[in-house]
């Protein structure tokens, strides 16, 4: 079997599980340290538009911004800073970086907390490289043809490549995206996007291989189109969720809802199927879950390969609207053949989002996030290797944009817990160990994994 490195980088999202709290056997707060760092008032806010990460030497890349009065845009400056392990914060310059200033305008121009059009990510790679996404929209003629690009930048701030990702359009002072997503498949990154934002059935893909140094490069003619005709069976604008498979492909989860359930027909069907880019084939969709509860829809699905490499574990988030009983969620294990191994109803709650992350020394954390007006509330439960509840992760309120950083070097979870014009505080949490030192196992934490509608 080919080893898909991205299995290491898997994450499950779910909504908070209050029911599990009934089984609390012990509870303790985890020790955490607060460290305050000074910053300049020019770096007024922390940007929501970066998947915060660390370089392999432990240095964190932070992005700030400063809105310009009444323009709907931020100062045309990336405001990037490096936070070294010794606590020094210094300016990070990307050499020769110059993009049209419209990129610094906010998606919701009237909201100063809204993201701009520049995105930064390390694609979950934990290497000395990262990626800046931007649009080459003309500031003087915004309706002229333009599109999205990705820059590869190294930790010295040198731009190594600039690749075209596909066209976008401009309408009513906004960029109308066909914003795609990179997926790692076997040994390459594929950038998938919808060709027509109103037609989820047709995706385009572009393949980026890796050089021996780990740089992305786009080979000529390595692009194509995928037709997802099987999506005919889903209700037209229900979301589609994707996940990486064990063996070089992509899996999809999608759903069809009916207004009423009958004896013969449930009110909701959830399907899964797989795509293999080698032979450009989709497998036949199979049903992984049905329910007769009226007015129930699928609003979230996160799947990861299970640790034995034989199937998948998914967390489905369902919402029942009439009567409004909020979110509930389920843990389902299935194989690629379509057989269901396990189904657990985890409970229901009002949290907006939850992440499952393996801990550095065994066990896992279910982290719940409740979005509040200008902040979010984070809480969680920790389980041991046998899925037995161990302890609570006490609730903490974070200011927007609710930054959580996986400190994979010190084996801690870190959060930006306070921000003022002149400083910010990082809280750093120690987590329990369920195996001995030296038996370090893989983990992954990525609260920024956005659920991509249609892809
Ligand atoms: C902190 O580390 C950085 C990078 O290694 C170095 O340039 C800087 O001088 C250090 N600062 C202090 C106060 O030690
Ligand atoms: C953006 O880049 C594309 C691809 O290189 C090019 O065709 C287009 O003219 C550019 N648009 C602008 C406004 O520079
Ligand atoms: C243009 O955007 C504004 C706010 O961004 C919105 O109120 C307005 O309805 C939009 N107009 C059109 C024609 O879409
Ligand atoms: C399915 O759910 C969507 C979203 O809630 C709703 O708009 C639609 O009417 C439902 N479809 C049917 C056939 O009930």
Coordinates of C-alpha atoms and ligand atoms in Angstrom, one line a residue:
X1 CA 0.0 0.0 0.0
X2 CA 1.3 3.4 -0.8
X3 CA 1.7 5.6 2.2
X4 CA -0.4 8.6 2.2
X5 CA 1.4 11.0 4.4
X6 CA -1.6 13.1 4.8
X7 CA -3.2 10.5 6.9
X8 CA -1.1 12.0 9.6
X9 CA -2.8 15.3 9.1
X10 CA -6.3 14.3 9.6
X11 CA -8.9 16.0 11.7
X12 CA -12.4 15.5 12.7
X13 CA -14.9 18.2 13.2
X14 CA -17.9 18.0 15.3
X15 CA -20.3 19.8 17.5
X16 CA -20.1 19.6 21.3
X17 CA -21.2 16.5 23.0
X18 CA -23.0 17.4 26.2
X19 CA -24.3 13.9 26.8
X20 CA -20.8 12.6 27.4
X21 CA -20.5 15.0 30.4
X22 CA -23.0 12.7 32.2
X23 CA -20.2 10.2 32.4
X24 CA -17.7 12.5 34.0
X25 CA -15.6 10.5 36.4
X26 CA -12.9 13.0 37.2
X27 CA -12.2 16.5 36.0
X28 CA -9.3 18.8 36.4
X29 CA -8.1 21.8 34.7
X30 CA -4.9 21.5 32.7
X31 CA -2.0 23.6 33.7
X32 CA -1.3 26.4 31.4
X33 CA 1.2 29.2 31.1
X34 CA 0.3 32.7 29.9
X35 CA 3.0 34.6 28.1
X36 CA 2.5 38.2 27.1
X37 CA 4.2 39.6 24.0
X38 CA 4.5 43.3 23.1
X39 CA 3.4 44.4 19.6
X40 CA 3.1 47.6 17.7
X41 CA -0.2 49.5 17.5
X42 CA 0.3 49.5 13.7
X43 CA -0.4 45.8 14.0
X44 CA -3.8 46.5 15.3
X45 CA -5.7 43.2 14.8
X46 CA -4.7 39.6 14.3
X47 CA -5.7 38.4 10.9
X48 CA -8.4 35.7 10.6
X49 CA -7.0 34.8 7.2
X50 CA -4.1 32.6 8.0
X51 CA -3.9 29.0 9.1
X52 CA -1.5 29.7 12.0
X53 CA 1.5 27.5 11.9
X54 CA 5.0 27.1 13.1
X55 CA 8.2 26.6 11.1
X56 CA 10.2 23.5 12.0
X57 CA 12.5 25.5 14.3
X58 CA 9.5 26.6 16.5
X59 CA 9.1 30.1 15.1
X60 CA 5.5 31.1 14.5
X61 CA 4.3 33.2 11.6
X62 CA 1.7 35.8 12.7
X63 CA -0.3 38.1 10.5
X64 CA -1.8 41.3 11.8
X65 CA -3.7 44.1 9.9
X66 CA -4.9 47.6 10.4
X67 CA -8.2 48.8 8.8
X68 CA -8.1 52.0 6.8
X69 CA -11.0 54.3 7.8
X70 CA -14.2 54.1 5.8
X71 CA -12.6 52.3 2.8
X72 CA -13.7 48.8 3.5
X73 CA -10.1 47.8 3.1
X74 CA -7.0 47.3 5.3
X75 CA -3.6 48.9 4.9
X76 CA -2.0 47.3 1.9
X77 CA 0.7 45.6 3.9
X78 CA 0.9 41.9 4.9
X79 CA 1.9 42.9 8.5
X80 CA 3.6 39.6 8.9
X81 CA 5.6 39.0 12.1
X82 CA 7.9 36.1 13.3
X83 CA 7.5 35.1 16.9
X84 CA 10.8 33.3 17.8
X85 CA 11.0 30.7 20.5
X86 CA 12.9 33.2 22.6
X87 CA 9.9 35.5 22.6
X88 CA 11.2 38.1 20.2
X89 CA 8.7 39.4 17.7
X90 CA 10.2 40.7 14.5
X91 CA 9.0 41.9 11.1
X92 CA 8.9 39.3 8.3
X93 CA 9.3 40.7 4.9
X94 CA 8.4 38.7 1.8
X95 CA 10.9 40.0 -0.8
X96 CA 9.4 41.7 -3.8
X97 CA 5.9 41.0 -2.7
X98 CA 3.5 43.3 -4.5
X99 CA -0.1 42.4 -5.2
X100 CA -3.1 44.6 -6.3
X101 CA -4.4 46.6 -3.3
X102 CA -7.9 45.2 -3.8
X103 CA -6.6 42.0 -2.1
X104 CA -6.5 43.9 1.1
X105 CA -10.2 44.8 1.0
X106 CA -12.4 42.8 3.3
X107 CA -15.0 40.4 2.1
X108 CA -17.6 42.1 4.3
X109 CA -16.3 45.7 3.9
X110 CA -18.4 47.1 6.7
X111 CA -17.1 44.6 9.2
X112 CA -13.5 45.4 10.4
X113 CA -13.2 41.8 11.7
X114 CA -14.0 40.3 8.3
X115 CA -11.1 38.6 6.4
X116 CA -9.5 40.1 3.3
X117 CA -8.8 38.2 0.0
X118 CA -5.2 37.2 0.9
X119 CA -4.9 33.7 2.4
X120 CA -1.9 32.2 4.0
X121 CA -1.4 28.5 4.7
X122 CA 1.4 26.0 5.0
X123 CA -1.0 23.4 3.6
X124 CA -0.5 21.4 6.8
X125 CA 3.0 20.6 5.7
X126 CA 5.1 21.7 8.7
X127 CA 8.1 22.6 6.6
X128 CA 10.1 25.7 5.9
X129 CA 7.7 26.8 3.2
X130 CA 4.3 28.5 3.1
X131 CA 1.8 29.7 0.6
X132 CA 0.2 33.1 -0.1
X133 CA -3.0 33.1 -2.2
X134 CA -4.0 36.3 -4.0
X135 CA -5.8 37.7 -7.0
X136 CA -4.3 39.6 -9.9
X137 CA -7.3 41.8 -10.1
X138 CA -6.6 45.2 -11.7
X139 CA -7.1 48.1 -9.2
X140 CA -8.0 50.4 -12.1
X141 CA -10.1 48.1 -14.2
X142 CA -11.4 45.5 -11.8
X143 CA -13.7 43.9 -14.3
X144 CA -10.8 43.0 -16.6
X145 CA -10.1 39.3 -16.6
X146 CA -8.1 38.1 -13.6
X147 CA -7.8 35.1 -11.3
X148 CA -6.2 33.5 -8.4
X149 CA -2.5 32.8 -7.9
X150 CA -0.4 31.0 -5.2
X151 CA 3.0 32.0 -4.2
X152 CA 5.4 29.6 -2.6
X153 CA 7.6 31.4 0.0
X154 CA 10.4 30.1 2.1
X155 CA 11.1 31.0 5.8
X156 CA 13.7 33.6 4.6
X157 CA 11.0 35.5 2.8
X158 CA 12.0 34.5 -0.7
X159 CA 9.3 33.9 -3.3
X160 CA 10.1 30.6 -5.0
X161 CA 7.2 30.3 -7.4
X162 CA 4.0 32.0 -8.5
X163 CA 1.4 29.7 -10.0
X164 CA -1.9 30.5 -11.7
X165 CA -4.9 28.7 -10.1
X166 CA -7.7 29.7 -12.3
X167 CA -10.1 32.6 -13.2
X168 CA -12.3 34.5 -10.8
X169 CA -14.7 37.4 -11.4
X170 CA -15.6 40.7 -10.0
X171 CA -19.2 41.8 -9.2
X172 CA -20.6 44.6 -7.0
X173 CA -17.3 45.5 -5.3
X174 CA -16.5 41.9 -4.5
X175 CA -14.4 39.1 -5.9
X176 CA -16.8 36.2 -6.7
X177 CA -14.6 33.2 -6.0
X178 CA -14.4 29.8 -7.4
X179 CA -12.0 29.4 -4.6
X180 CA -10.6 25.9 -4.7
X181 CA -8.7 23.8 -2.3
X182 CA -5.5 21.9 -2.3
X183 CA -5.7 18.2 -1.5
X184 CA -2.7 16.0 -1.0
X185 CA -3.1 12.7 -2.9
X186 CA -0.4 10.1 -2.8
X187 CA 2.7 12.2 -3.7
X188 CA 1.2 15.4 -5.2
X189 CA -1.0 18.3 -4.4
X190 CA -4.1 18.7 -6.5
X191 CA -5.9 22.0 -6.6
X192 CA -9.7 21.4 -7.1
X193 CA -12.2 24.0 -7.9
X194 CA -15.7 24.3 -9.3
X195 CA -15.8 25.5 -12.9
X196 CA -19.2 27.0 -12.4
X197 CA -20.1 28.0 -8.8
X198 CA -23.7 27.0 -9.5
X199 CA -22.9 23.5 -10.7
X200 CA -21.3 21.3 -8.1
X201 CA -21.1 18.4 -10.6
X202 CA -18.1 19.7 -12.6
X203 CA -14.7 20.2 -10.9
X204 CA -11.4 21.2 -12.5
X205 CA -8.2 20.0 -11.1
X206 CA -4.6 21.0 -11.5
X207 CA -1.7 18.8 -10.3
X208 CA 1.4 20.1 -8.5
X209 CA 4.1 17.7 -8.0
X210 CA 6.9 18.0 -5.4
X211 CA 10.5 18.5 -6.3
X212 CA 13.1 16.6 -4.2
X213 CA 13.4 19.7 -2.1
X214 CA 9.6 19.6 -1.4
X215 CA 8.7 22.6 -3.6
X216 CA 5.5 22.6 -5.6
X217 CA 5.7 22.7 -9.3
X218 CA 3.0 22.6 -11.9
X219 CA 3.7 20.3 -14.8
X220 CA 2.3 21.4 -18.1
X221 CA -0.9 19.6 -19.1
X222 CA -1.4 18.2 -15.7
X223 CA -4.9 19.4 -15.3
X224 CA -8.3 18.1 -16.1
X225 CA -12.0 18.0 -15.4
X226 CA -14.0 15.6 -13.2
X227 CA -17.7 15.0 -13.7
X228 CA -19.6 14.1 -10.6
X229 CA -22.8 12.9 -12.3
X230 CA -23.7 10.8 -9.3
X231 CA -24.5 14.1 -7.5
X232 CA -27.8 13.9 -9.2
X233 CA -29.0 11.9 -6.3
X234 CA -28.4 14.7 -3.8
X235 CA -30.6 17.7 -3.1
X236 CA -29.1 20.4 -5.3
X237 CA -27.7 22.8 -2.8
X238 CA -26.8 20.5 0.1
X239 CA -23.2 20.8 1.1
X240 CA -20.6 18.2 -0.1
X241 CA -17.7 17.2 2.2
X242 CA -14.5 15.7 1.1
X243 CA -11.8 13.8 2.8
X244 CA -8.5 12.1 1.9
X245 CA -8.6 8.3 1.5
X246 CA -6.1 5.7 2.5
X247 CA -5.1 4.9 -1.0
X248 CA -4.5 8.0 -3.1
X249 CA -8.0 9.2 -3.6
X250 CA -10.6 11.5 -2.3
X251 CA -13.9 10.5 -0.6
X252 CA -17.0 12.5 -0.7
X253 CA -20.0 12.7 1.7
X254 CA -23.2 14.2 0.6
X255 CA -26.9 14.0 1.3
X256 CA -30.5 14.0 0.1
X257 CA -33.4 15.1 2.3
X258 CA -37.1 14.6 1.8
X259 CA -39.7 16.8 3.3
X260 CA -41.5 13.8 4.8
X261 CA -40.4 10.3 5.8
X262 CA -42.6 7.3 5.0
X263 CA -42.3 3.7 5.9
X264 CA -40.3 3.1 2.8
X265 CA -38.4 6.3 2.6
X266 CA -36.4 8.0 5.3
X267 CA -36.3 11.8 5.5
X268 CA -32.5 11.9 5.1
X269 CA -29.9 9.8 3.3
X270 CA -26.2 10.3 3.7
X271 CA -24.0 8.9 0.9
X272 CA -20.3 8.3 0.5
X273 CA -18.2 7.5 -2.6
X274 CA -14.6 7.7 -3.7
X275 CA -12.7 9.2 -6.6
X276 CA -9.4 7.9 -7.8
X277 CA -7.4 10.4 -10.0
X278 CA -5.2 7.6 -11.5
X279 CA -8.1 6.2 -13.5
X280 CA -10.4 9.2 -13.2
X281 CA -13.2 7.0 -11.8
X282 CA -15.8 7.5 -9.1
X283 CA -17.1 4.5 -7.2
X284 CA -20.8 4.0 -6.9
X285 CA -22.2 5.9 -4.0
X286 CA -23.4 3.9 -1.0
X287 CA -25.6 4.9 1.8
X288 CA -23.9 5.3 5.2
X289 CA -26.7 6.7 7.2
X290 CA -30.5 7.3 7.1
X291 CA -32.9 8.8 9.6
X292 CA -36.7 9.2 9.7
X293 CA -36.6 12.2 11.9
X294 CA -38.4 14.9 10.0
X295 CA -36.7 18.1 8.7
X296 CA -33.2 16.8 9.4
X297 CA -30.3 17.9 7.2
X298 CA -26.6 17.1 7.2
X299 CA -24.6 20.3 8.0
X300 CA -21.2 18.9 8.7
X301 CA -19.0 15.8 8.0
X302 CA -15.4 15.2 8.8
X303 CA -13.9 11.8 8.0
X304 CA -10.4 10.4 8.6
X305 CA -9.0 7.0 7.8
X306 CA -9.0 4.8 10.9
X307 CA -5.7 3.9 12.5
X308 CA -5.9 0.4 11.2
X309 CA -6.1 1.6 7.7
X310 CA -9.1 -0.4 6.8
X311 CA -11.9 2.1 6.8
X312 CA -13.0 5.6 7.8
X313 CA -14.3 7.2 10.9
X314 CA -16.7 10.1 10.3
X315 CA -18.4 12.5 12.5
X316 CA -21.7 13.7 11.0
X317 CA -23.4 16.8 12.3
X318 CA -27.1 16.9 11.7
X319 CA -29.5 19.7 12.2
X320 CA -33.2 19.2 12.9
X321 CA -35.2 22.4 12.2
X322 CA -38.9 21.7 13.0
X323 CA -39.1 21.5 15.9
X324 CA -35.7 23.2 16.4
X325 CA -33.7 20.7 18.4
X326 CA -30.4 22.1 17.3
X327 CA -27.4 20.0 16.3
X328 CA -26.7 16.4 17.0
X329 CA -23.9 14.2 16.0
X330 CA -22.9 10.7 15.2
X331 CA -19.8 8.8 14.9
X332 CA -19.8 6.3 12.0
X333 CA -17.2 3.9 10.9
X334 CA -17.4 2.3 7.5
X335 CA -15.2 0.6 4.9
X336 CA -14.7 1.6 1.4
X337 CA -16.8 -1.5 0.4
X338 CA -19.7 0.3 2.0
X339 CA -20.1 -1.9 5.1
X340 CA -20.8 0.0 8.3
X341 CA -18.7 -1.1 11.3
X342 CA -20.0 1.1 14.0
X343 CA -22.5 3.8 14.6
X344 CA -22.6 5.8 17.8
X345 CA -25.0 8.6 18.6
X346 CA -22.8 11.1 20.4
X347 CA -25.3 13.5 21.6
X348 CA -26.6 17.0 20.8
X349 CA -25.6 20.5 21.8
X350 CA -25.5 24.0 20.7
X351 CA -21.8 24.4 20.0
X352 CA -21.0 25.5 16.5
X353 CA -18.0 23.4 15.8
X354 CA -15.8 20.7 17.2
X355 CA -12.4 19.3 16.3
X356 CA -11.0 16.0 17.1
X357 CA -7.3 15.9 17.5
X358 CA -5.0 13.1 18.6
X359 CA -2.8 14.0 21.5
X360 CA 0.9 13.7 21.3
X361 CA 1.1 10.8 23.8
X362 CA -2.0 8.8 23.1
X363 CA -5.7 9.6 23.6
X364 CA -7.5 12.4 21.9
X365 CA -9.1 15.7 22.5
X366 CA -12.6 16.7 21.3
X367 CA -12.4 20.5 21.2
X368 CA -15.6 22.4 21.0
X369 CA -16.0 25.9 19.7
X370 CA -18.9 28.2 20.3
X371 CA -18.9 31.4 18.3
X372 CA -19.8 34.4 20.3
X373 CA -20.2 38.0 19.1
X374 CA -16.5 39.1 19.1
X375 CA -15.0 36.0 20.6
X376 CA -15.4 32.3 20.9
X377 CA -15.6 29.9 23.7
X378 CA -13.4 26.8 23.6
X379 CA -13.9 23.8 25.8
X380 CA -13.4 20.1 25.4
X381 CA -13.2 16.5 26.6
X382 CA -10.1 14.3 26.7
X383 CA -10.4 10.6 26.0
X384 CA -7.8 7.9 26.5
X385 CA -6.7 5.2 24.0
X386 CA -9.8 3.1 24.8
X387 CA -12.3 6.0 24.1
X388 CA -12.9 6.3 27.8
X389 CA -13.5 9.8 29.1
X390 CA -10.5 11.1 31.0
X391 CA -11.0 14.7 31.9
X392 CA -12.4 18.0 30.9
X393 CA -10.6 20.7 29.0
X394 CA -11.9 23.7 30.9
X395 CA -13.7 26.4 29.0
X396 CA -11.7 29.4 27.9
X397 CA -12.9 32.5 26.0
X398 CA -10.7 33.7 23.2
X399 CA -10.9 37.0 21.4
X400 CA -11.5 37.0 17.6
X401 CA -10.1 35.6 15.4
X402 CA -9.8 32.7 18.0
X403 CA -6.3 31.5 17.1
X404 CA -5.3 28.0 18.1
X405 CA -1.8 26.8 17.3
X406 CA -0.6 23.2 17.3
X407 CA 2.8 23.5 18.9
X408 CA 4.0 20.2 17.7
X409 CA 7.5 21.0 18.9
X410 CA 6.7 21.4 22.6
X411 CA 3.7 19.1 22.4
X412 CA 1.3 21.8 23.6
X413 CA -1.8 23.4 22.4
X414 CA -1.5 27.2 22.3
X415 CA -4.2 29.8 22.0
X416 CA -4.1 33.6 21.7
X417 CA -6.2 34.4 24.8
X418 CA -6.0 38.2 24.9
X419 CA -5.2 41.0 22.5
X420 CA -4.8 44.7 23.2
X421 CA -3.4 47.4 21.0
X422 CA 0.0 46.9 22.5
X423 CA 0.3 43.3 23.4
X424 CA -1.2 39.8 23.1
X425 CA -1.1 36.8 25.3
X426 CA -0.5 33.2 24.3
X427 CA -1.8 30.5 26.7
X428 CA 0.0 27.2 26.4
X429 CA -1.6 24.0 27.6
X430 CA 0.0 20.9 28.9
X431 CA -2.0 17.8 28.0
X432 CA -2.1 14.4 29.7
X433 CA -0.1 11.4 28.5
X434 CA -1.5 8.0 27.9
X435 CA 1.6 6.3 26.7
X436 CA 5.2 6.4 27.7
X437 CA 7.6 9.1 26.5
X438 CA 9.3 7.9 23.4
X439 CA 6.2 6.3 22.1
X440 CA 5.2 9.5 20.5
X441 CA 2.4 9.1 18.1
X442 CA 1.2 11.2 15.3
X443 CA -1.3 13.9 15.9
X444 CA -2.9 16.7 14.0
X445 CA -4.6 19.8 15.0
X446 CA -6.1 22.2 12.6
X447 CA -9.0 24.3 13.8
X448 CA -8.8 26.2 10.5
X449 CA -10.0 23.3 8.4
X450 CA -12.9 25.0 7.0
X451 CA -15.8 22.9 5.7
X452 CA -15.8 23.6 2.0
X453 CA -19.2 23.7 0.5
X454 CA -19.3 21.8 -2.8
X455 CA -15.8 20.4 -2.6
Ligands
LIG1 C1 15.8 35.6 19.5 O1 16.0 34.7 18.4 C2 16.2 35.4 17.2 C3 16.3 34.3 16.1 O2 17.2 33.3 16.5 C4 17.5 36.2 17.2 O3 17.7 36.9 16.0 C5 17.3 37.3 18.4 O4 18.5 38.0 18.5 C6 17.0 36.5 19.7 N1 16.6 37.6 20.7 C7 17.0 37.5 21.9 C8 16.6 38.6 22.8 O5 17.7 36.6 22.4
LIG2 C1 -4.0 37.9 -14.5 O1 -3.2 36.8 -14.9 C2 -3.7 36.1 -16.0 C3 -2.9 34.8 -16.2 O2 -1.6 35.2 -16.3 C4 -3.8 37.0 -17.2 O3 -4.3 36.3 -18.3 C5 -4.6 38.2 -16.9 O4 -4.6 39.1 -18.0 C6 -4.1 38.9 -15.6 N1 -5.0 39.9 -15.3 C7 -4.7 41.1 -14.9 C8 -5.7 42.1 -14.5 O5 -3.5 41.4 -14.8
LIG3 C1 -24.1 44.9 -3.6 O1 -23.5 44.7 -2.3 C2 -24.2 45.4 -1.2 C3 -23.5 45.2 0.1 O2 -22.2 44.7 -0.1 C4 -25.6 44.9 -1.1 O3 -26.3 45.6 -0.1 C5 -26.3 45.1 -2.5 O4 -27.6 44.5 -2.4 C6 -25.5 44.4 -3.6 N1 -26.1 44.7 -4.9 C7 -26.3 43.8 -5.8 C8 -27.0 44.2 -7.1 O5 -26.0 42.6 -5.6
LIG4 C1 -33.8 19.8 2.1 O1 -33.2 20.7 3.0 C2 -33.1 22.0 2.5 C3 -32.3 22.8 3.4 O2 -32.9 22.9 4.7 C4 -34.5 22.6 2.2 O3 -34.3 23.9 1.7 C5 -35.2 21.7 1.3 O4 -36.5 22.2 1.1 C6 -35.2 20.3 1.8 N1 -35.7 19.4 0.7 C7 -36.8 18.7 0.8 C8 -37.2 18.0 -0.4 O5 -37.5 18.7 1.8

